[in-house]
mmCIF file with all atom_site columns, C-alpha atoms in Angstrom:
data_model
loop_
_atom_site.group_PDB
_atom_site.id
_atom_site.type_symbol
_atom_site.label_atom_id
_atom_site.label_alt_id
_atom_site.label_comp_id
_atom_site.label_asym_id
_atom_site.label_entity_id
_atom_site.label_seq_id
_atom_site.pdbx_PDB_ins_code
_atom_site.Cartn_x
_atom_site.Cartn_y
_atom_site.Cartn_z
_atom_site.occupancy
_atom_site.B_iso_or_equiv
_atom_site.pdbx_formal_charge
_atom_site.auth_seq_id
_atom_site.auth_comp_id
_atom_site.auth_asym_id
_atom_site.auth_atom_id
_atom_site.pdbx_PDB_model_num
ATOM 1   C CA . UNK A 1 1   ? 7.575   18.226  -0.995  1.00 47.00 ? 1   UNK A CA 1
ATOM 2   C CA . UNK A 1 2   ? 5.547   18.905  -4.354  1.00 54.00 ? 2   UNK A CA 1
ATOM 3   C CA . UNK A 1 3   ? 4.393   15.556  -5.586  1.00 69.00 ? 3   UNK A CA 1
ATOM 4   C CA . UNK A 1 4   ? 4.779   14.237  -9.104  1.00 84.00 ? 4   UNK A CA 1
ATOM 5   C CA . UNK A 1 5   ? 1.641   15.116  -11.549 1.00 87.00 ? 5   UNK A CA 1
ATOM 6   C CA . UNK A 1 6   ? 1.993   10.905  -12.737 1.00 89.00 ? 6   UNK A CA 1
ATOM 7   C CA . UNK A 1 7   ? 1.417   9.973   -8.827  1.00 87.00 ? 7   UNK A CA 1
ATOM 8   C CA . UNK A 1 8   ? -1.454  12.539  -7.985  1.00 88.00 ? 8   UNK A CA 1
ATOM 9   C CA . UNK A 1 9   ? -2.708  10.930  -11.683 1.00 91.00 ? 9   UNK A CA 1
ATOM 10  C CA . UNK A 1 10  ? -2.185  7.126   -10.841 1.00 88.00 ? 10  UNK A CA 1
ATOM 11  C CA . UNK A 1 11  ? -3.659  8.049   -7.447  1.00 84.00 ? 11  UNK A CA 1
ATOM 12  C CA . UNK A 1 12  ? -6.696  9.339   -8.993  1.00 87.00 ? 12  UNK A CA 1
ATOM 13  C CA . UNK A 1 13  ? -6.822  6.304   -11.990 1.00 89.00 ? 13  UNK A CA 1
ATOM 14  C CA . UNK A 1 14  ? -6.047  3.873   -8.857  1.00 82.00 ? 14  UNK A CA 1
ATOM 15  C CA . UNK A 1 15  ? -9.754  4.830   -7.284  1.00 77.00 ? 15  UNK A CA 1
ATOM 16  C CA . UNK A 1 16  ? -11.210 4.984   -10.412 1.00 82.00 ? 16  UNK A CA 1
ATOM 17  C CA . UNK A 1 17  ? -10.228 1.517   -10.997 1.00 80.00 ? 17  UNK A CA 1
ATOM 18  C CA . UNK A 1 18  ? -11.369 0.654   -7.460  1.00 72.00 ? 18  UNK A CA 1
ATOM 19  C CA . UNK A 1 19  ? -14.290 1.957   -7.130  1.00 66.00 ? 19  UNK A CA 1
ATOM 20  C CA . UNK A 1 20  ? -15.922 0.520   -10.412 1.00 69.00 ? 20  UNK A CA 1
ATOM 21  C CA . UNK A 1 21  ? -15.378 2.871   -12.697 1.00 80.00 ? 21  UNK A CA 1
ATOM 22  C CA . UNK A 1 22  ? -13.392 1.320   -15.142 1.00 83.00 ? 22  UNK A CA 1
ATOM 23  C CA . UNK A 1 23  ? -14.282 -2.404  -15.405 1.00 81.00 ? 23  UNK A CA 1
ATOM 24  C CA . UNK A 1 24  ? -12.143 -5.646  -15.223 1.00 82.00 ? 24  UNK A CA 1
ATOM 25  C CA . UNK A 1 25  ? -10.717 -5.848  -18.933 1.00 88.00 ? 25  UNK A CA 1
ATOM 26  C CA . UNK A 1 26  ? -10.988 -2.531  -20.203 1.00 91.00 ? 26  UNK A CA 1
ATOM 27  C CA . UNK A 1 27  ? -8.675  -0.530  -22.274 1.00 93.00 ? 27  UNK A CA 1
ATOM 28  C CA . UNK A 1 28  ? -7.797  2.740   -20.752 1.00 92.00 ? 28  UNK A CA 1
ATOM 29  C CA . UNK A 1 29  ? -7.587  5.069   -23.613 1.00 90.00 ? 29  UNK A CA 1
ATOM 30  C CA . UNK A 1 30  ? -4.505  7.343   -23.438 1.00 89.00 ? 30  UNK A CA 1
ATOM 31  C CA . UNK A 1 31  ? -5.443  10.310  -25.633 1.00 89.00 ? 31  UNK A CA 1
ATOM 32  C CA . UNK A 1 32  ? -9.205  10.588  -23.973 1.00 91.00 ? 32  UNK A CA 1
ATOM 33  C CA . UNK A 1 33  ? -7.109  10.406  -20.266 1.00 91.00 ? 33  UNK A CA 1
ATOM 34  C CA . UNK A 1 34  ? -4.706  12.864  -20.898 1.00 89.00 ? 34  UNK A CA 1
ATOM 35  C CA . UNK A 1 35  ? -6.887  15.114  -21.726 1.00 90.00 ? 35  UNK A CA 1
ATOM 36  C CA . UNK A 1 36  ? -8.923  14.024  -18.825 1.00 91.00 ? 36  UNK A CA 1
ATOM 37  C CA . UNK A 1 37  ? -6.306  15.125  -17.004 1.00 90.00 ? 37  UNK A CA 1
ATOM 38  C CA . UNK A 1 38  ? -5.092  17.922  -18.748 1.00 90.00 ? 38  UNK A CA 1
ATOM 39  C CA . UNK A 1 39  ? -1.357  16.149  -19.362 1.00 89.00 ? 39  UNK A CA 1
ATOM 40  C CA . UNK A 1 40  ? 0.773   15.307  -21.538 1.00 90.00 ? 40  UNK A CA 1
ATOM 41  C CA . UNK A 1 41  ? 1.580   11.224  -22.404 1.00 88.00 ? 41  UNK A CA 1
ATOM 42  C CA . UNK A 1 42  ? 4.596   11.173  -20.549 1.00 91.00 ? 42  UNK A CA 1
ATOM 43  C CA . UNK A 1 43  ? 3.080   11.896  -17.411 1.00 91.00 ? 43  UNK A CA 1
ATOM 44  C CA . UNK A 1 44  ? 0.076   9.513   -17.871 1.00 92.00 ? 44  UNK A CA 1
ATOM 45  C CA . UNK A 1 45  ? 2.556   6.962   -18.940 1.00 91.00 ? 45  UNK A CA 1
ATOM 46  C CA . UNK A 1 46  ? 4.471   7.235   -16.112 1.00 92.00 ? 46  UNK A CA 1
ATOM 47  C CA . UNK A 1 47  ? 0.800   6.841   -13.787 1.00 91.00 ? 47  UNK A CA 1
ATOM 48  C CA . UNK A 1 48  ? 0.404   3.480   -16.073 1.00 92.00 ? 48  UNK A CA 1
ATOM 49  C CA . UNK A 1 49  ? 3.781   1.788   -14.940 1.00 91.00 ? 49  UNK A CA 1
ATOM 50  C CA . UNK A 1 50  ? 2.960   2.519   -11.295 1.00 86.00 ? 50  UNK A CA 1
ATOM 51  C CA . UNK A 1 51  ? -0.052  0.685   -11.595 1.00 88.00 ? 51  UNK A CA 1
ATOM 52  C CA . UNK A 1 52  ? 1.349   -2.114  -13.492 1.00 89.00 ? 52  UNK A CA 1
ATOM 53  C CA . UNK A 1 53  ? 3.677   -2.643  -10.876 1.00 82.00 ? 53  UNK A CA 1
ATOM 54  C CA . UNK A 1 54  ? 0.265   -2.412  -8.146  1.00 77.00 ? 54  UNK A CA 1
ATOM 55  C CA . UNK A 1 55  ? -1.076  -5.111  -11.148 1.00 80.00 ? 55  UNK A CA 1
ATOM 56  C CA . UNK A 1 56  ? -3.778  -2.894  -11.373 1.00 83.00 ? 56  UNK A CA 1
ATOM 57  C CA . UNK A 1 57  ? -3.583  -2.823  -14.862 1.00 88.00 ? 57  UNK A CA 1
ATOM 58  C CA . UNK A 1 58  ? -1.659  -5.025  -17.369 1.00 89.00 ? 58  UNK A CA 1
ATOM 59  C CA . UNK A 1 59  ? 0.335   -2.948  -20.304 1.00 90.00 ? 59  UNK A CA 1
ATOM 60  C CA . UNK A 1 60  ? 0.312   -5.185  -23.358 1.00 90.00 ? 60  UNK A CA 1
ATOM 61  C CA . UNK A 1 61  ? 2.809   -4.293  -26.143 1.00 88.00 ? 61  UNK A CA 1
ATOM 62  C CA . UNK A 1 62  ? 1.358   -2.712  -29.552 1.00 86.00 ? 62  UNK A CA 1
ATOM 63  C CA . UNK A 1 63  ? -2.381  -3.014  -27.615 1.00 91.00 ? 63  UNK A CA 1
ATOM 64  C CA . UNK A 1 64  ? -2.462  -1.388  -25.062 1.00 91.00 ? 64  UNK A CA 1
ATOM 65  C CA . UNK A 1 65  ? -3.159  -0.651  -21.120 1.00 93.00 ? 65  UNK A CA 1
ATOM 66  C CA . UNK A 1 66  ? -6.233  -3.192  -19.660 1.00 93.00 ? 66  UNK A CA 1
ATOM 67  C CA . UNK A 1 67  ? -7.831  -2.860  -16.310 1.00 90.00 ? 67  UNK A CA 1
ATOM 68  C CA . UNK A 1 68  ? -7.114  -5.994  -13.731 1.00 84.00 ? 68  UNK A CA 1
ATOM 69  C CA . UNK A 1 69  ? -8.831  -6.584  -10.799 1.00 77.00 ? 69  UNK A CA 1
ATOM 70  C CA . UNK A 1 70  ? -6.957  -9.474  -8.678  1.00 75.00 ? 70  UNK A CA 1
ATOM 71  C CA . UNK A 1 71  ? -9.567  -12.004 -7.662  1.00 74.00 ? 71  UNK A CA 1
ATOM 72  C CA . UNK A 1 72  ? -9.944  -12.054 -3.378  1.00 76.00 ? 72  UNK A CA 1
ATOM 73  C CA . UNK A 1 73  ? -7.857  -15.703 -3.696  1.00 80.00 ? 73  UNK A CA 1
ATOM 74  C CA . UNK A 1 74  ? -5.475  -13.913 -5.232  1.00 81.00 ? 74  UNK A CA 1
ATOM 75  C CA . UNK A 1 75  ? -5.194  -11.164 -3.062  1.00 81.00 ? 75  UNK A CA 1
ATOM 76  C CA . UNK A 1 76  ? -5.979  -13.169 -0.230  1.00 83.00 ? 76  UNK A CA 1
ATOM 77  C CA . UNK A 1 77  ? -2.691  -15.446 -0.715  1.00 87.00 ? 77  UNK A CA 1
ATOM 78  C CA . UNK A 1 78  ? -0.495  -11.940 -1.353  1.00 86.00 ? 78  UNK A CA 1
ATOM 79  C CA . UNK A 1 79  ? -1.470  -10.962 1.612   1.00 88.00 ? 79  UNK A CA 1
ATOM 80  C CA . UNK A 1 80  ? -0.339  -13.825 3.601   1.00 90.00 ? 80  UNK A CA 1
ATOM 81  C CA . UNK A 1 81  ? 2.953   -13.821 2.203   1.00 93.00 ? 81  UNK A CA 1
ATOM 82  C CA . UNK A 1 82  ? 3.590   -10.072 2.496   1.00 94.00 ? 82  UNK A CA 1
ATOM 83  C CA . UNK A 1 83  ? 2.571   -10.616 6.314   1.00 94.00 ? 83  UNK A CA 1
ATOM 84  C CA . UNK A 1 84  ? 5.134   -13.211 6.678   1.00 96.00 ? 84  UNK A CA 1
ATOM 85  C CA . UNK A 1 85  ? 7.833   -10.951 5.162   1.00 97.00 ? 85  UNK A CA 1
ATOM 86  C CA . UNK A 1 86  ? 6.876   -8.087  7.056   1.00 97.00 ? 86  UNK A CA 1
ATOM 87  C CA . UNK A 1 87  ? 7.143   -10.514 10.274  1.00 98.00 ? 87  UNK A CA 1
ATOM 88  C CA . UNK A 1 88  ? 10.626  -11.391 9.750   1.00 98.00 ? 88  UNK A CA 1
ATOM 89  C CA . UNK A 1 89  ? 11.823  -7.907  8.427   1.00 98.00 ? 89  UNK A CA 1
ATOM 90  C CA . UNK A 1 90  ? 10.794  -6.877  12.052  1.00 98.00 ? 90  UNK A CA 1
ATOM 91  C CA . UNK A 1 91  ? 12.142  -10.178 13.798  1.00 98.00 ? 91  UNK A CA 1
ATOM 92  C CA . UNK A 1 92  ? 15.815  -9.422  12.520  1.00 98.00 ? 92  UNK A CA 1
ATOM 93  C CA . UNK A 1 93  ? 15.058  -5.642  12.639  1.00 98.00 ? 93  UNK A CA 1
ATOM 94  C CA . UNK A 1 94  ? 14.363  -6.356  17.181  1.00 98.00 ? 94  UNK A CA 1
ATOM 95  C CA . UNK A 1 95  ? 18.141  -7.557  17.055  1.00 97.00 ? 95  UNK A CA 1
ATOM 96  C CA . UNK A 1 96  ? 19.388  -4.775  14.560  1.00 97.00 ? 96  UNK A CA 1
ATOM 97  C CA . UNK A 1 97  ? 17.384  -1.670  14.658  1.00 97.00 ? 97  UNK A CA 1
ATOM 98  C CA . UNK A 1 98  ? 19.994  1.402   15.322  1.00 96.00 ? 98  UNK A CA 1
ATOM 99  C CA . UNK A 1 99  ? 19.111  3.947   18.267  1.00 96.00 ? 99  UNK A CA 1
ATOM 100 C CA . UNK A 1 100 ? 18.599  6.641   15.196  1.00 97.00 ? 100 UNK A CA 1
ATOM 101 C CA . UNK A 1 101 ? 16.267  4.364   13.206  1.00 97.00 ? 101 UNK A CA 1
ATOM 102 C CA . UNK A 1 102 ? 14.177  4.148   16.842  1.00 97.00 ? 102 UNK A CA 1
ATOM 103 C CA . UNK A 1 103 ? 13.753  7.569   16.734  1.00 97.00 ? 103 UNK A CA 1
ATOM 104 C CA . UNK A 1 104 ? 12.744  8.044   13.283  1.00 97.00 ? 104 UNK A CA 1
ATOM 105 C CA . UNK A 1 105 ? 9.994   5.610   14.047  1.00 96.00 ? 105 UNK A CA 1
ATOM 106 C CA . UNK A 1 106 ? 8.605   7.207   17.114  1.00 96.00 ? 106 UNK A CA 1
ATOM 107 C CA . UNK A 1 107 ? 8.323   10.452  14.891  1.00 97.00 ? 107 UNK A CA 1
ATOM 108 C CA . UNK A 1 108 ? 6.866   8.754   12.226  1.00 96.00 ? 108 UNK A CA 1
ATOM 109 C CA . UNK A 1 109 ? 4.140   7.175   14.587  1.00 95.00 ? 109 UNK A CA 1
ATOM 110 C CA . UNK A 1 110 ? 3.608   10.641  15.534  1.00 96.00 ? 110 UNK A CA 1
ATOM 111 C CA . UNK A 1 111 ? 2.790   12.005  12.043  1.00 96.00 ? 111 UNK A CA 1
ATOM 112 C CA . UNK A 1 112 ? 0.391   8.889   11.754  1.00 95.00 ? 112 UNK A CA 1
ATOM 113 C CA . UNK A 1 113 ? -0.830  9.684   15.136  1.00 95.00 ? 113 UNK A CA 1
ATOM 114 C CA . UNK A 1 114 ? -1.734  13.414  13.630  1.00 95.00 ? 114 UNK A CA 1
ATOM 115 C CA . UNK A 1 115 ? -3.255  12.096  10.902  1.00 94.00 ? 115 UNK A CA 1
ATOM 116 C CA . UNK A 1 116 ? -5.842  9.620   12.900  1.00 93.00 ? 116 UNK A CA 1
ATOM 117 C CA . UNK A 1 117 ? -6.452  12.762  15.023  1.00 94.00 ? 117 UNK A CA 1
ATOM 118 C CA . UNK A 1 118 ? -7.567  14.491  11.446  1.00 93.00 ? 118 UNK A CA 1
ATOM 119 C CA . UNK A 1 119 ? -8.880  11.210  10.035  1.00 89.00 ? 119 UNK A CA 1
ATOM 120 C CA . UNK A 1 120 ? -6.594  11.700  6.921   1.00 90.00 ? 120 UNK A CA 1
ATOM 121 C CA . UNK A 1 121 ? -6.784  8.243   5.463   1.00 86.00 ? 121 UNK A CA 1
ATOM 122 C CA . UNK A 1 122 ? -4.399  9.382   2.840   1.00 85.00 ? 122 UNK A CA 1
ATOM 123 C CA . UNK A 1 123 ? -1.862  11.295  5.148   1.00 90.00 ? 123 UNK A CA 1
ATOM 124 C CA . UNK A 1 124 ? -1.983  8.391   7.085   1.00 91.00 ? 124 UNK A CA 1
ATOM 125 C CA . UNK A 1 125 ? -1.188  5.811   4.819   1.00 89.00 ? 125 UNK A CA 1
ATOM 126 C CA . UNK A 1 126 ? 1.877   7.970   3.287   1.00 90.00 ? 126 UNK A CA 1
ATOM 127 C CA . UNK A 1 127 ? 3.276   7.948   6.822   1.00 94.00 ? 127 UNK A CA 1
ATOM 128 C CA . UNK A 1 128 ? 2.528   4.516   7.096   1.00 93.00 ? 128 UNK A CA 1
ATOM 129 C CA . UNK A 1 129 ? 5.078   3.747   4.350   1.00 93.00 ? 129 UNK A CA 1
ATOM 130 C CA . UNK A 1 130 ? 7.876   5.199   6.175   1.00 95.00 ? 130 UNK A CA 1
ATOM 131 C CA . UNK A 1 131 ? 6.996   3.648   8.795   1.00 96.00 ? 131 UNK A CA 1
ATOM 132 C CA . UNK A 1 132 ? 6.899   0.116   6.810   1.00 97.00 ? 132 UNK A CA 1
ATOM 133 C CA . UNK A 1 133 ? 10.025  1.547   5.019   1.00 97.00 ? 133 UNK A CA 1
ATOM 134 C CA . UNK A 1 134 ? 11.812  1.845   8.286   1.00 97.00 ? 134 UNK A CA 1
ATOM 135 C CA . UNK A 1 135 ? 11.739  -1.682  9.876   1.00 98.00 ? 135 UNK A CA 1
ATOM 136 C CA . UNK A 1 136 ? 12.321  -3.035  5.851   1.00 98.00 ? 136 UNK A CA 1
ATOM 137 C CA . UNK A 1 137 ? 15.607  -1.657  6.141   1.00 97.00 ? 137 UNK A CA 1
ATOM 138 C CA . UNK A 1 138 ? 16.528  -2.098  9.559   1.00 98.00 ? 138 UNK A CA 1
ATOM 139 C CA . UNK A 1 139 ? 15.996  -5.787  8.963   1.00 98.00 ? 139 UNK A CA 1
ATOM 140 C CA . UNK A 1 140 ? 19.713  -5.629  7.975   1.00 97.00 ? 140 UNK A CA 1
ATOM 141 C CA . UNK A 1 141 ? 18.856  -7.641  5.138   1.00 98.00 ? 141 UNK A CA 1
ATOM 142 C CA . UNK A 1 142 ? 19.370  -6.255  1.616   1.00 96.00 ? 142 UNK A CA 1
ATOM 143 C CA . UNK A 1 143 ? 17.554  -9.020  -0.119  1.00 97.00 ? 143 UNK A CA 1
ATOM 144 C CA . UNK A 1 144 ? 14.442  -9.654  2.562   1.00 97.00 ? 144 UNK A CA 1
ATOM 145 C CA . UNK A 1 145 ? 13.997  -6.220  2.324   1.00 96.00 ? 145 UNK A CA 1
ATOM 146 C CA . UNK A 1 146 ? 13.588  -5.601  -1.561  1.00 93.00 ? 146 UNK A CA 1
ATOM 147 C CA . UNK A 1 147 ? 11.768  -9.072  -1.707  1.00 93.00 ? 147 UNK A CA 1
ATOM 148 C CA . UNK A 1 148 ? 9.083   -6.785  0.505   1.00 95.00 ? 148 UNK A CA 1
ATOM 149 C CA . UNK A 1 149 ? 9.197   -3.505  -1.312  1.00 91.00 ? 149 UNK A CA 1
ATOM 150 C CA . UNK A 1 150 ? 8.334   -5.503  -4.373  1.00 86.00 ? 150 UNK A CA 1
ATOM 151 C CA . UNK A 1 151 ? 5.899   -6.785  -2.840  1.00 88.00 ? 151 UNK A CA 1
ATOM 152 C CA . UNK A 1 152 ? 4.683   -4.007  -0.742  1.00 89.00 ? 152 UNK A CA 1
ATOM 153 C CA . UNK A 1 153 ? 4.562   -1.533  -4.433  1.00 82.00 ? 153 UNK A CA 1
ATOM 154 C CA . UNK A 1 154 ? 2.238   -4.907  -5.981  1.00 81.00 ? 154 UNK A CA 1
ATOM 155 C CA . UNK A 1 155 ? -0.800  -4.185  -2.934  1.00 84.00 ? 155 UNK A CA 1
ATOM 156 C CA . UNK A 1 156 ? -0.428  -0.599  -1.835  1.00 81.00 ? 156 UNK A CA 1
ATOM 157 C CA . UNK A 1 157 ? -3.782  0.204   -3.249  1.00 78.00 ? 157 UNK A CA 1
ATOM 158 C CA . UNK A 1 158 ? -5.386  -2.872  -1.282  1.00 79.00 ? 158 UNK A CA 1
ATOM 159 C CA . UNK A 1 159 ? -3.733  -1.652  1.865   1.00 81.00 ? 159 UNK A CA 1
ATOM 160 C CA . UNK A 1 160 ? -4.640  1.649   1.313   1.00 79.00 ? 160 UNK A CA 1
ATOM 161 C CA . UNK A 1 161 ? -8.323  0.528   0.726   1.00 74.00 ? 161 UNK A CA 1
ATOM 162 C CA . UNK A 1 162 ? -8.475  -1.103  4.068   1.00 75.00 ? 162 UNK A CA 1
ATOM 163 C CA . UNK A 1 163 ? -7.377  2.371   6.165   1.00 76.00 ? 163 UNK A CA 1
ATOM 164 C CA . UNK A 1 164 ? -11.064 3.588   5.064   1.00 73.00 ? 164 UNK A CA 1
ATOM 165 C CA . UNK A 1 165 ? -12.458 0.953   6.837   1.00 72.00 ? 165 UNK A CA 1
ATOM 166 C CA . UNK A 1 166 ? -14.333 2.646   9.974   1.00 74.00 ? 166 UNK A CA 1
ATOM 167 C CA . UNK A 1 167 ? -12.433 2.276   12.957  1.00 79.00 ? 167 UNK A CA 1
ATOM 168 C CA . UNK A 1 168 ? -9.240  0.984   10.885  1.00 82.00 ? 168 UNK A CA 1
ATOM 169 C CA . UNK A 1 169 ? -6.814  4.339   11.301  1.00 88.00 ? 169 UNK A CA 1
ATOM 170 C CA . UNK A 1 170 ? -6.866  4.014   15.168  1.00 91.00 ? 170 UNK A CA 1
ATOM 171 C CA . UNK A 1 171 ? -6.719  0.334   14.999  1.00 89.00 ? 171 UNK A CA 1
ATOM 172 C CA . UNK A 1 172 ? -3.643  0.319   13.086  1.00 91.00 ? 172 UNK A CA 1
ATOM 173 C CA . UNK A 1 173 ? -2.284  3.092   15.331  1.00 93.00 ? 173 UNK A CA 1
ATOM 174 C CA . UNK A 1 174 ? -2.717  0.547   17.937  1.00 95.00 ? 174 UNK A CA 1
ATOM 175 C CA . UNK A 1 175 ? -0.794  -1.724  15.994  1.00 95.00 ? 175 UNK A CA 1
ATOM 176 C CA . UNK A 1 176 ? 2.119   0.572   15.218  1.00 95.00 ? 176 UNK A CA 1
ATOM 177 C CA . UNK A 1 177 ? 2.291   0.977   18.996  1.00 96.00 ? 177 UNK A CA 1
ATOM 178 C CA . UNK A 1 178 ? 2.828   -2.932  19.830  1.00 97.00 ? 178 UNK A CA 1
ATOM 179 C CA . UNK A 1 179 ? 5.541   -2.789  16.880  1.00 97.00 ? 179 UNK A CA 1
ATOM 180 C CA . UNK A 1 180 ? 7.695   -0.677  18.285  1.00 97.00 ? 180 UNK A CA 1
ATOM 181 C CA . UNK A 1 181 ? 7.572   -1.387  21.630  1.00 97.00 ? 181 UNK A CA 1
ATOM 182 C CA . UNK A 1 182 ? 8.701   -4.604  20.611  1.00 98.00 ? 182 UNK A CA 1
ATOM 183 C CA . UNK A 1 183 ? 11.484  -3.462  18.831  1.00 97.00 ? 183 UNK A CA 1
ATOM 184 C CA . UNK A 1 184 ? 12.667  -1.450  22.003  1.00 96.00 ? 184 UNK A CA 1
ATOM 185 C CA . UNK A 1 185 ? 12.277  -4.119  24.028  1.00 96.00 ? 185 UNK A CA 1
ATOM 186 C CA . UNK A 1 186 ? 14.564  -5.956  21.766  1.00 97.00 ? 186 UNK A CA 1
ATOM 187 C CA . UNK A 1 187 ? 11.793  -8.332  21.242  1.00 98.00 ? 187 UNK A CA 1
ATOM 188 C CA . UNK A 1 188 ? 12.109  -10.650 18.177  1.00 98.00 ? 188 UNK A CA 1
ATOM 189 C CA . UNK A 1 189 ? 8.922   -12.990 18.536  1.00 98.00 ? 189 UNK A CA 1
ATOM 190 C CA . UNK A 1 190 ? 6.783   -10.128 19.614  1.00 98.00 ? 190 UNK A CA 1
ATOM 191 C CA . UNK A 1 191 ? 7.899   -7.908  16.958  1.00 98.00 ? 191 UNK A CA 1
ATOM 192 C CA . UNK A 1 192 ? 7.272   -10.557 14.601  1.00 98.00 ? 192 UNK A CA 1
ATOM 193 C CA . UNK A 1 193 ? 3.751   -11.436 15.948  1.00 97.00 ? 193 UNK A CA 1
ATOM 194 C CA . UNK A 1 194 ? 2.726   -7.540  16.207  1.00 97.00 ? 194 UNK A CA 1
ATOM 195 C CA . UNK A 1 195 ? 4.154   -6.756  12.251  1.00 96.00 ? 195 UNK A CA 1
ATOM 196 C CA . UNK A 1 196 ? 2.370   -10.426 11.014  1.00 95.00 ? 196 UNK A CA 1
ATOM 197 C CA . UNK A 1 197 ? -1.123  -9.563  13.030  1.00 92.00 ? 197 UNK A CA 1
ATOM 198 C CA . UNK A 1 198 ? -1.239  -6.094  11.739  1.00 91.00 ? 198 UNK A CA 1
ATOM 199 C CA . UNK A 1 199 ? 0.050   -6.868  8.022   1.00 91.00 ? 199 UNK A CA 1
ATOM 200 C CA . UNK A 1 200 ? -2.924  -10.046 7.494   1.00 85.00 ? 200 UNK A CA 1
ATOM 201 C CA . UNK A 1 201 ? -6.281  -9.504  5.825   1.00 68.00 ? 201 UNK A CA 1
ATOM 202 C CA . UNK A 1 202 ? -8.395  -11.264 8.725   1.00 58.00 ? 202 UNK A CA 1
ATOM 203 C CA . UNK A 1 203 ? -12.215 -10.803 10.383  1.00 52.00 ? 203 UNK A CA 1
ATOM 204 C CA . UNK A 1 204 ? -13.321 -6.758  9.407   1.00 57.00 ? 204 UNK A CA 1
ATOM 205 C CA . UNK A 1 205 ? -10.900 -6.311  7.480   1.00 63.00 ? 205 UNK A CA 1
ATOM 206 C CA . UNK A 1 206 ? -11.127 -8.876  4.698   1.00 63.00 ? 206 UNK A CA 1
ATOM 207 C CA . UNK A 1 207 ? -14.649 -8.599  4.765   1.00 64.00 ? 207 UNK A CA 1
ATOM 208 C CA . UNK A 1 208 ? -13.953 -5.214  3.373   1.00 66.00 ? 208 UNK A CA 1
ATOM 209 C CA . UNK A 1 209 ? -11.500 -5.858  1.032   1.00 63.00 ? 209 UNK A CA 1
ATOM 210 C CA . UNK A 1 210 ? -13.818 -8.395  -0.695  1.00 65.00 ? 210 UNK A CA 1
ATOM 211 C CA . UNK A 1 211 ? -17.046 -6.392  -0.517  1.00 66.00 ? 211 UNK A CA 1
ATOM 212 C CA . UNK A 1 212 ? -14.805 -3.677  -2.636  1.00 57.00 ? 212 UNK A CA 1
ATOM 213 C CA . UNK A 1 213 ? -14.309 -6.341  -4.564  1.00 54.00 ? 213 UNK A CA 1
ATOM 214 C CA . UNK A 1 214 ? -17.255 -7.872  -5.266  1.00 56.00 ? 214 UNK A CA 1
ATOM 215 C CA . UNK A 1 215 ? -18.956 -4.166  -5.967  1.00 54.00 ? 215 UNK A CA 1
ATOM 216 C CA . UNK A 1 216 ? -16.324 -3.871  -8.543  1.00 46.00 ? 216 UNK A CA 1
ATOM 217 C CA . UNK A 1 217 ? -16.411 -6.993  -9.979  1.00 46.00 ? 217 UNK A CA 1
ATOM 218 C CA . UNK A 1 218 ? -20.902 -6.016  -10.381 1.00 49.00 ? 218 UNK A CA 1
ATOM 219 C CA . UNK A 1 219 ? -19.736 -3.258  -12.771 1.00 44.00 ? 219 UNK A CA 1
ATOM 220 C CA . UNK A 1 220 ? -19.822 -3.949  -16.143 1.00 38.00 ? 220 UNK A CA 1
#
């Protein structure tokens, strides 16, 4: 499936962003990006709401669209809830999960399994929300599984920043692995344990996340 120009474009303004280029407060100047990007508004417009929602950047009305970088106690503490949800998404999801739904996540842990194999951070991490997407609704809880969605849409481009960690892709292969064989199993309190390890920033991989940070933050 084609993608949307205003994802490849929030994609692209979403590294920017990360990587320093546009610093913490700055006003992202709509005619000088969309011609950047060879785009209308609409498009670009559409790329700005999807990284408001990331709170990436902050649209304030009649001034504008600023840059916001969370600070890592910020982040930090979204990250410990969003591994708590994820935990008891897949708790309910061991006693719920359909026979179909099983299948759909073996052959999504395939794709991901494809992409470690081409160390496609990016391929990866698309299959990795499906696979996310998956045990969210399987919960069999309408609300729960919104509540992480929400969530999930606020720090996709922190989790995505982690998969480029070195050795991260087949580590969280591993992970996917212990997930569902929990869920076969029928396994609430593993399935919880495997979602909540895999889903916290701990040890390498905070120390990542905030060295991003902190190079970031150095820009001015």
């Amino acid at each position: 499936m084609e993608r949307k120009r205003s994802d490849i474009i929030a994609d692209e303004l979403e590294s920017l962003i990360l990587n320093g280029s546009f610093a913490d407060g700055e006003r992202l100047d709509e005619v000088q990006l969309a011609e950047r990007f060879a785009v209308s508004r609409t498009p670009l417009r559409e790329a700005f709401q999807r990284l408001a929602l990331s709170g990436l950047v902050e649209q304030l009305p009649r001034r504008g669209v600023f840059v916001r970088h969370p600070g890592p106690v910020e982040l930090v503490e979204m990250f410990e809830v969003m591994a708590e949800l994820e935990a008891a998404c897949a708790r309910f999801a061991a006693m719920r999960i359909s026979d179909e739904a099983l299948e759909d996540l073996r052959a999504t842990n395939a794709r991901c399994q494809r992409a470690v194999e081409d160390r496609d951070s990016d391929e990866y991490y698309r299959e990795n929300e499906r696979f996310h997407d998956i045990i969210y609704r399987q919960s069999g809880n309408a609300f729960l599984a919104n509540e992480s969605h929400r969530l999930h849409r606020r720090l996709m481009p922190f989790r995505r920043l982690q998969l480029r960690l070195r050795g991260r892709l087949r580590q969280s292969m591993a992970e996917h692995e212990q997930i569902v064989e929990a869920l076969e199993r029928g396994d609430a309190d593993g399935a919880a344990d495997a979602t909540r390890a895999h889903v916290a920033v701990q040890g390498e991989k905070f120390n990542h996340l905030m060295a991003n940070l902190k190079k970031v933050a150095s820009v001015s």
